[in-house]
CSV table of C-alpha atoms in Angstrom, one decimal:
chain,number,residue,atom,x,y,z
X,26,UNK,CA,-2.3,-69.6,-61.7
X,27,UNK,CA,0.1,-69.5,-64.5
X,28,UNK,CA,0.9,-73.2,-66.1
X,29,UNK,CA,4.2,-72.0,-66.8
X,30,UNK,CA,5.2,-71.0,-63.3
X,31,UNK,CA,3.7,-74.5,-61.6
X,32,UNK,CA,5.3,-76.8,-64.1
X,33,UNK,CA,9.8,-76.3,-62.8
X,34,UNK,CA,8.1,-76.9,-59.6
X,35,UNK,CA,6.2,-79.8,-59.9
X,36,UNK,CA,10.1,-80.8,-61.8
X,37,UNK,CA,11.9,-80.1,-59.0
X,38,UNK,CA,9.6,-81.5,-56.4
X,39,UNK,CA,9.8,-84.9,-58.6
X,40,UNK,CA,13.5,-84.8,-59.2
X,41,UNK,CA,13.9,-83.7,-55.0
X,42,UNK,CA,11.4,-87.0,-54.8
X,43,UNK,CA,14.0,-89.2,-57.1
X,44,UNK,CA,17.0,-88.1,-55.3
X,45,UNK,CA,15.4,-88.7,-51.9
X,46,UNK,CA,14.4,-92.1,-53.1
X,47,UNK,CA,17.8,-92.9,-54.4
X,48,UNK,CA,19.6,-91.8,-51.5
X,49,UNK,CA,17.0,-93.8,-48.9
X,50,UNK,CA,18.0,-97.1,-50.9
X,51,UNK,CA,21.5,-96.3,-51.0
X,52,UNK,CA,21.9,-95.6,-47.1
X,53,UNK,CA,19.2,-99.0,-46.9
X,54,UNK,CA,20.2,-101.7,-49.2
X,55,UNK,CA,23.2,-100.6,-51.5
X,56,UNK,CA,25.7,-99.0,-48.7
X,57,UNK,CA,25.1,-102.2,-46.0
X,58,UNK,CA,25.8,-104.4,-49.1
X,59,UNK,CA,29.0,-102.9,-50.0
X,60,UNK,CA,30.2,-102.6,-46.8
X,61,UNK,CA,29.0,-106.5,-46.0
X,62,UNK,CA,31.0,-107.1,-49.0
X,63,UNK,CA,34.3,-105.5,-47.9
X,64,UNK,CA,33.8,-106.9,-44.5
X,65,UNK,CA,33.7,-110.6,-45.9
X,66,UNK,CA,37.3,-110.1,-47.6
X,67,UNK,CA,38.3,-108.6,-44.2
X,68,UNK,CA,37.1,-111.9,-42.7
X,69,UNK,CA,38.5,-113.9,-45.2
X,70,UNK,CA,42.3,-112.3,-44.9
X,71,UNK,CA,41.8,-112.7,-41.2
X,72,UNK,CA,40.9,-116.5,-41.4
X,73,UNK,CA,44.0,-117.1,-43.9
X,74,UNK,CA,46.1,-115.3,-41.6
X,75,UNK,CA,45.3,-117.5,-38.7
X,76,UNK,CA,45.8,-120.8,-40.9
X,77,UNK,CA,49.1,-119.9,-41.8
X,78,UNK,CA,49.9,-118.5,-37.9
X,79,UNK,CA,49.1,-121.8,-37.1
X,80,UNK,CA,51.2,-122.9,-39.3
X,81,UNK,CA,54.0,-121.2,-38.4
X,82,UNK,CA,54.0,-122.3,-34.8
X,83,UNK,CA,53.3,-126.1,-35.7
X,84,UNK,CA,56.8,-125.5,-37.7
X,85,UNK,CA,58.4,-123.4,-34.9
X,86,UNK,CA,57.8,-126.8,-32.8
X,87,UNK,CA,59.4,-129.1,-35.4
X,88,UNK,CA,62.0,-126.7,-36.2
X,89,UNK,CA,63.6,-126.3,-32.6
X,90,UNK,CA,65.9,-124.0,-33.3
X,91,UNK,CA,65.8,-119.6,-32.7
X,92,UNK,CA,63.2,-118.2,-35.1
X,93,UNK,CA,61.0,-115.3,-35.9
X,94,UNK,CA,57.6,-115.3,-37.6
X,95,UNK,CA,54.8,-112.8,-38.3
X,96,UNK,CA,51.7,-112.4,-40.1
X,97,UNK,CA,49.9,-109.2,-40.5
X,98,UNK,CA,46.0,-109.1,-40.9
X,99,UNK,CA,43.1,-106.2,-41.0
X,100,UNK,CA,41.3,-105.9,-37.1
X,101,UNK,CA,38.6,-104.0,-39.4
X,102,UNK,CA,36.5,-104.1,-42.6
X,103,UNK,CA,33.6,-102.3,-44.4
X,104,UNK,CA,35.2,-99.4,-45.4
X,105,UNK,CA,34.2,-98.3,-48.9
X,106,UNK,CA,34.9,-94.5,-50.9
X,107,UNK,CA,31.9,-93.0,-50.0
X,108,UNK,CA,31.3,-94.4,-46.6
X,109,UNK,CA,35.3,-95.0,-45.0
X,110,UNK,CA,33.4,-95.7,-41.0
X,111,UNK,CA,34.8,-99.3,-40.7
X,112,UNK,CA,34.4,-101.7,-37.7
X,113,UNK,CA,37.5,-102.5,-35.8
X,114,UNK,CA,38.5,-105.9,-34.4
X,115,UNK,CA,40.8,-106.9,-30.9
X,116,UNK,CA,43.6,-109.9,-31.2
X,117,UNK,CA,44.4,-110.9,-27.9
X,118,UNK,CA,47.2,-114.2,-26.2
X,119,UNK,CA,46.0,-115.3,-22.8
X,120,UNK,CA,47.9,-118.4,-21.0
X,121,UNK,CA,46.4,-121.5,-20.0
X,122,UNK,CA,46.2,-121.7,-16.6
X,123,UNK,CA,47.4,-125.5,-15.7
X,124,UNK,CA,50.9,-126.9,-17.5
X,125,UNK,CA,50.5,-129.4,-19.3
X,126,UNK,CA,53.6,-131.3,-18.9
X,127,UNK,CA,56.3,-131.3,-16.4
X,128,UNK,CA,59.9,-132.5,-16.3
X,129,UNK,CA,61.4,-133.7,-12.9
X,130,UNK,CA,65.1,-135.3,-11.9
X,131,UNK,CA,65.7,-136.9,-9.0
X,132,UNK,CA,69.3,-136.4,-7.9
X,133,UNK,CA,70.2,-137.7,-4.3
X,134,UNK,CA,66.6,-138.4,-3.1
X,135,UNK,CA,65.7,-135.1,-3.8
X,136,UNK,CA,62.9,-134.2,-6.5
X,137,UNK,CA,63.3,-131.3,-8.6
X,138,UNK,CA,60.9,-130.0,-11.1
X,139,UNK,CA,63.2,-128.7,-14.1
X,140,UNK,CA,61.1,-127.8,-16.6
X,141,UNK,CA,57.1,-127.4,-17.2
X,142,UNK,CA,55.3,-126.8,-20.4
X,143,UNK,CA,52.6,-124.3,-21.4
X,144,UNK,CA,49.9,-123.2,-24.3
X,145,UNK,CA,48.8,-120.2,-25.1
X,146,UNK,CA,45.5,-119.0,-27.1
X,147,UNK,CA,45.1,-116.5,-28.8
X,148,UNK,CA,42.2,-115.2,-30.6
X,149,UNK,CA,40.5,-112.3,-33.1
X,150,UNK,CA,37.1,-110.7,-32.0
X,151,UNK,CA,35.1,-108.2,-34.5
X,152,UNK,CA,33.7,-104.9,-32.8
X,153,UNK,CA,30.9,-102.8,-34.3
X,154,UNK,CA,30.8,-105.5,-37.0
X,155,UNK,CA,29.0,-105.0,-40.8
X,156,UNK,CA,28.3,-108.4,-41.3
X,157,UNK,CA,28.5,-111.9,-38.7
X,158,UNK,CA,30.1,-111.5,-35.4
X,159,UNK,CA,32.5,-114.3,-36.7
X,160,UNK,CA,35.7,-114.1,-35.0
X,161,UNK,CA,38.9,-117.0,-34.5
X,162,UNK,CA,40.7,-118.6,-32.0
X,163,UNK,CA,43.9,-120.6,-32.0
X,164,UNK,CA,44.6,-123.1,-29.2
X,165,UNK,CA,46.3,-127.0,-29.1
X,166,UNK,CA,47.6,-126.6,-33.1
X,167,UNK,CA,43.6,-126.0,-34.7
X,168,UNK,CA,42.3,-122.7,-35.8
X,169,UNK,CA,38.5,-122.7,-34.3
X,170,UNK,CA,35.2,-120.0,-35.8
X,171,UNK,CA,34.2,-118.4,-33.2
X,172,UNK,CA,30.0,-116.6,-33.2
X,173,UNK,CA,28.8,-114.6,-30.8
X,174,UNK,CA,30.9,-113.1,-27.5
X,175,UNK,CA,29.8,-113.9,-23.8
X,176,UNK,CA,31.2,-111.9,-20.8
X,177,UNK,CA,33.9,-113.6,-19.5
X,178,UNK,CA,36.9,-112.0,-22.4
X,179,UNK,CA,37.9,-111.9,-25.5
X,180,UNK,CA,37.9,-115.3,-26.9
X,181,UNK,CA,35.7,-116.3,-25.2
X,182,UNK,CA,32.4,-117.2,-27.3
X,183,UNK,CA,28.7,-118.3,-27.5
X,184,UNK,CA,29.7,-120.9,-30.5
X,185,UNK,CA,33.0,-122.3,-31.5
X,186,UNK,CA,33.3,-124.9,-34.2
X,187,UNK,CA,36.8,-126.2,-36.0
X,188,UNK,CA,37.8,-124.1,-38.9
X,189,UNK,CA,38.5,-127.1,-40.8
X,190,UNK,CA,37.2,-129.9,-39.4
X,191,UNK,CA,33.6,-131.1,-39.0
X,192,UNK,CA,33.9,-131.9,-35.8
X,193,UNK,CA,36.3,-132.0,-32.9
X,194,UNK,CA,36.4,-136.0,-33.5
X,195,UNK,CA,38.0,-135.0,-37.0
X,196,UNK,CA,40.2,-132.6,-34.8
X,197,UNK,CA,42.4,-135.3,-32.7
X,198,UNK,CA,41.9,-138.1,-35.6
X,199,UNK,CA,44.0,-135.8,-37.8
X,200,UNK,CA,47.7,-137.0,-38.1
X,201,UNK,CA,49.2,-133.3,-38.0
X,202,UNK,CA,47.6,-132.5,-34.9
X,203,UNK,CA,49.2,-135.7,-33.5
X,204,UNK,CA,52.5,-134.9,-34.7
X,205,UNK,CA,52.5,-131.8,-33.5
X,206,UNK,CA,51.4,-132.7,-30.0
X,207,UNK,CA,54.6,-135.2,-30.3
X,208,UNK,CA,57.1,-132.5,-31.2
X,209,UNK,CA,56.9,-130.9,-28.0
X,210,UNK,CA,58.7,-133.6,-26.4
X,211,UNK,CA,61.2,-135.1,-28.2
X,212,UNK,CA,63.4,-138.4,-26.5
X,213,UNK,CA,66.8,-139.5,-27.6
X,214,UNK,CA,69.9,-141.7,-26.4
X,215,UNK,CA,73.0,-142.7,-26.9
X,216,UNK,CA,75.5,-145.6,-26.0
X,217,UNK,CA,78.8,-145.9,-24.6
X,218,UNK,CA,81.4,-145.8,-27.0
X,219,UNK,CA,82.1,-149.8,-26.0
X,220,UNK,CA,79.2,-151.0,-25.2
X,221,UNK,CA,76.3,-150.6,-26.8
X,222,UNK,CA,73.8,-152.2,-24.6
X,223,UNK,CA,74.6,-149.3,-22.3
X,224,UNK,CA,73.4,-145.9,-22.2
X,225,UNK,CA,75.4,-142.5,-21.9
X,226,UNK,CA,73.5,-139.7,-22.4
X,227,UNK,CA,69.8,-139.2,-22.4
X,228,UNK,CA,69.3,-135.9,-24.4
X,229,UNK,CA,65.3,-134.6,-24.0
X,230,UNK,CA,64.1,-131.8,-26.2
X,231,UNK,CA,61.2,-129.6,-24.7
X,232,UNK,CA,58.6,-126.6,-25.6
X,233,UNK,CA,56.6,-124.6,-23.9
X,234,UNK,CA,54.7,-121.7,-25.3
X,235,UNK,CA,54.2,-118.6,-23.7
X,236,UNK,CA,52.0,-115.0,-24.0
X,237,UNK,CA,54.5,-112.4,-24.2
X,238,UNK,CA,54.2,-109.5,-21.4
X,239,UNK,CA,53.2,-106.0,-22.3
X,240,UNK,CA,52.3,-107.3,-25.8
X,241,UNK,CA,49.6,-109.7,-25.5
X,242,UNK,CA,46.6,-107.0,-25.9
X,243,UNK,CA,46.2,-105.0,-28.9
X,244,UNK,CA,42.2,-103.1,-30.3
X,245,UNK,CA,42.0,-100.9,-33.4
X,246,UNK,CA,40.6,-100.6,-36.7
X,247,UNK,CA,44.3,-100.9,-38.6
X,248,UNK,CA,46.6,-103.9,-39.1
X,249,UNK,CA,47.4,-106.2,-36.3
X,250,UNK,CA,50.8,-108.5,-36.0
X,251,UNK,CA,50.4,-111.9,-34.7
X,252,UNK,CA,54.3,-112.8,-33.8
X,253,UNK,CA,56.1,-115.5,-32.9
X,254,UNK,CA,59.6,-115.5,-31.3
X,255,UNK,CA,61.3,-119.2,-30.1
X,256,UNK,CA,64.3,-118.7,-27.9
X,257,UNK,CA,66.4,-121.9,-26.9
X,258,UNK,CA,67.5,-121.7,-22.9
X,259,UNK,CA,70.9,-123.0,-22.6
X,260,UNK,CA,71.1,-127.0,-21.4
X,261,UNK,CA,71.1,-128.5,-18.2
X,262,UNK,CA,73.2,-131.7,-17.0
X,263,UNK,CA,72.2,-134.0,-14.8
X,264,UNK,CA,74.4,-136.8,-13.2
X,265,UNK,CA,78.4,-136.4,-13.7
X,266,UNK,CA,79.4,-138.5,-17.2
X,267,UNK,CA,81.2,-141.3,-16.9
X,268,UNK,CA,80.9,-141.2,-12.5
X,269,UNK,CA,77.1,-141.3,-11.4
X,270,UNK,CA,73.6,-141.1,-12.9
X,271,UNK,CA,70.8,-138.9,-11.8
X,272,UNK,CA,68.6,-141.3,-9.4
X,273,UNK,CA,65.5,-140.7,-11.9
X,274,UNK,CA,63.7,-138.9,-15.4
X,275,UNK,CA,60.1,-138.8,-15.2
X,276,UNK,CA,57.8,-136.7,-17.3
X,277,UNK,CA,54.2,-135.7,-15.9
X,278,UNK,CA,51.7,-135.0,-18.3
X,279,UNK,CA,48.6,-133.3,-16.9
X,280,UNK,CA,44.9,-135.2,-17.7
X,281,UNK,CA,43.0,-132.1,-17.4
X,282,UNK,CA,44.4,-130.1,-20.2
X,283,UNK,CA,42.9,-131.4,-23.5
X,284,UNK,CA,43.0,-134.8,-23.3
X,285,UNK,CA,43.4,-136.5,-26.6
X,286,UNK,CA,46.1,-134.2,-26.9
X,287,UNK,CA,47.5,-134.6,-23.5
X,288,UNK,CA,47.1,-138.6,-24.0
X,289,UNK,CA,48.9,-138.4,-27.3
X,290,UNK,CA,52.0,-136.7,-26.1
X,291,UNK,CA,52.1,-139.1,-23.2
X,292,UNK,CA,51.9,-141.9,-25.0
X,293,UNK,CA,54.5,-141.2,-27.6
X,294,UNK,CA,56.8,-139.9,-24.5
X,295,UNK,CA,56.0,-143.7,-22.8
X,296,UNK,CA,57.0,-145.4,-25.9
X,297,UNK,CA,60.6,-143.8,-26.4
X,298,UNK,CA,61.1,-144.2,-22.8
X,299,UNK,CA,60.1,-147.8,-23.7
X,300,UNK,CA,62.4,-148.1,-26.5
X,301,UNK,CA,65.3,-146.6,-24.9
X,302,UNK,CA,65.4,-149.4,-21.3
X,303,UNK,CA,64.9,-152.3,-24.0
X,304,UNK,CA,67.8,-150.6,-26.1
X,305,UNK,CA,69.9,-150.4,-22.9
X,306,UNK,CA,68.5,-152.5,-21.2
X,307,UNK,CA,71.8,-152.7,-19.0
X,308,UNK,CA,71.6,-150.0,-17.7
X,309,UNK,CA,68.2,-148.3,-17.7
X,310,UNK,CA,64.9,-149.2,-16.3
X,311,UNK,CA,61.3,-147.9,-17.4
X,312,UNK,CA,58.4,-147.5,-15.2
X,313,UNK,CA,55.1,-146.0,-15.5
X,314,UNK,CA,52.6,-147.4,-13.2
X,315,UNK,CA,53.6,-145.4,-10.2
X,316,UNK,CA,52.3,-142.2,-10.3
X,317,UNK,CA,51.3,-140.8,-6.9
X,318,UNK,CA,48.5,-138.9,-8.9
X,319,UNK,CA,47.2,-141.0,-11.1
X,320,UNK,CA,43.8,-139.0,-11.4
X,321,UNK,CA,45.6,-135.7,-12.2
X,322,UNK,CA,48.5,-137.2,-14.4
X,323,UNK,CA,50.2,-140.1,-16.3
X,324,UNK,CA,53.6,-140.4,-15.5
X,325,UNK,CA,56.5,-142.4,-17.3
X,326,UNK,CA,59.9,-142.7,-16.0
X,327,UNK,CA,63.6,-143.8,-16.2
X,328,UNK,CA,65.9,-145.0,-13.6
X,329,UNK,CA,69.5,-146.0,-13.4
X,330,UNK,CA,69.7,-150.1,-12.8
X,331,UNK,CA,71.5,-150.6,-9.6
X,332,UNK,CA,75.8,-151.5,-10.3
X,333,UNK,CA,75.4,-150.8,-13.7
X,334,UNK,CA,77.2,-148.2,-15.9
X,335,UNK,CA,76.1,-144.1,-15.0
X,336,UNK,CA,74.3,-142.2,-18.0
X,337,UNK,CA,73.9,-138.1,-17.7
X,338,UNK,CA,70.8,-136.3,-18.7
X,339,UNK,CA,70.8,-133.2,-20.6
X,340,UNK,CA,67.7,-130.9,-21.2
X,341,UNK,CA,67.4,-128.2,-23.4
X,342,UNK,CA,64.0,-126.4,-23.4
X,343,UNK,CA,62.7,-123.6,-26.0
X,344,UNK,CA,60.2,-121.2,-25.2
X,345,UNK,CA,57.5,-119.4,-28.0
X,346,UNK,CA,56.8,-116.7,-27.1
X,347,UNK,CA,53.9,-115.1,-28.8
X,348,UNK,CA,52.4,-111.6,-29.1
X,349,UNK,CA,50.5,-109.1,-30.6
X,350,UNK,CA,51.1,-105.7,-31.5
């Protein structure tokens, strides 16, 4: 056999060899990199994105007033030139199922519940991931990491740890997690114009936060838009001013639902019910070692002190409503 004909063969079998070779490390080790790679700033911009989400509803809470927020972030990642598959993601608001505070007047010996508060949770879930099946839920003012997915939903996960605490200890020590549990119920009260010793109007401040229907779902490989929209309901009067006071206030806060946080909002709700009967302490009386429940709920109330001067009692409640789209 001629030399000459054997050798561009042997050339293009090695060469055929080198590009085989290059292309099996590629698609093994180089593409999975790169696409691990993309995937972690995908995760990264999804974590940020939930920090300042949170964010924006802790300030939503404080604010009290009709606002709009929204923060974009990527459901998907690993997409590079040569290889654009990426893996897509699903952001999802669900409702808790129990209240965690209600507001109740009496007015003529009948009991009315006027108001109730809610949280919602909502959360990011990876699908057909490159890298960690790392995902992130919101709930009670923390961001948490989620690993791993079980059966019962999205949001639902194998491991959940605090995004930036150590532990959930860390969690309900933290002063801004306090605070914000104490913004959803805010207490205040003002005299008679003559006498100060006496109460006029009790004024109570309330939110609730709720998953928006029709929009609380959302799955792709795109951008996804966590929003936020508060909406203040118009007040509601209690008692006629200057002729009668409603026959109680009290505030139910339920035990079951997270309870440092639960515990925290009922205490600071105890304490300006506190302050305002030994402000006016003519005319208002506090009590909160009668609840019917006591298992299920703490209770705190105010009553009108028999013969004295009437008060009114206005609430105002504003609803977040968040959703996804």
């Amino acid at each position: 056999m001629n030399d000459d004909a054997v050798a561009p063969v042997v050339a293009a079998m090695l060469v055929l060899a080198i590009i085989v070779t290059a292309f099996s490390a590629w698609n093994a080790i180089l593409l999975p990199s790169l696409k691990q790679q993309s995937e972690m700033v995908q995760d990264r911009e999804v974590q940020q994105a939930f920090s300042r989400f949170s964010s924006d509803l802790v300030n939503a809470a404080s604010l009290k007033r009709d606002l709009t927020f929204s923060q974009p972030l990527p459901l998907g990642g690993g997409g590079i030139i040569l290889s654009p598959l990426t893996s897509s993601g699903t952001l999802q608001v669900v409702d808790e199922p129990l209240h965690f505070y209600s507001i109740r007047i009496t007015e003529k010996t009948t009991e009315e519940r006027i108001a109730e508060g809610r949280m919602i949770r909502f959360s990011y879930q990876p699908v057909g991931d490159f890298w960690l099946d790392q995902g992130y839920t919101w709930n009670y003012g923390f961001v948490n990491v989620t690993k791993g997915s079980s059966k019962t939903g999205t949001g639902a996960a194998m491991v959940t740890t605090p995004l930036a605490f150590t532990s959930m200890d860390d969690v309900y020590r933290k002063q801004s997690i306090q605070d914000f549990a104490n913004s959803l119920i805010v207490v205040e009260a003002e005299p008679w114009y003559n006498s100060t010793g006496n109460c006029s109007r009790i004024t109570i401040t309330s939110m609730t936060f709720n998953r928006e229907p029709g929009s609380s779902y959302v799955s792709s490989n795109g951008i996804g838009i966590l929003e936020l929209t508060a909406k203040s309901a118009s007040p509601s009067v209690f008692g006629v001013e200057g002729i009668s006071s409603p026959d109680s206030l009290k505030i139910r806060v339920n035990r079951s639902e997270n309870k440092p946080f639960s515990l925290g909002l009922y205490e600071r709700i105890n304490e300006s019910f506190s302050g305002i009967a030994t402000t006016y302490r003519y005319n208002v009386a506090h009590s909160f070692q009668n609840a019917p429940f006591p298992e299920y709920y703490n209770e705190t109330s105010l009553a009108p002190v028999p013969g004295s001067l009437p008060f009114t009692v206005t609430h105002r409640q504003i609803a977040i409503n968040v959703s996804v789209v």
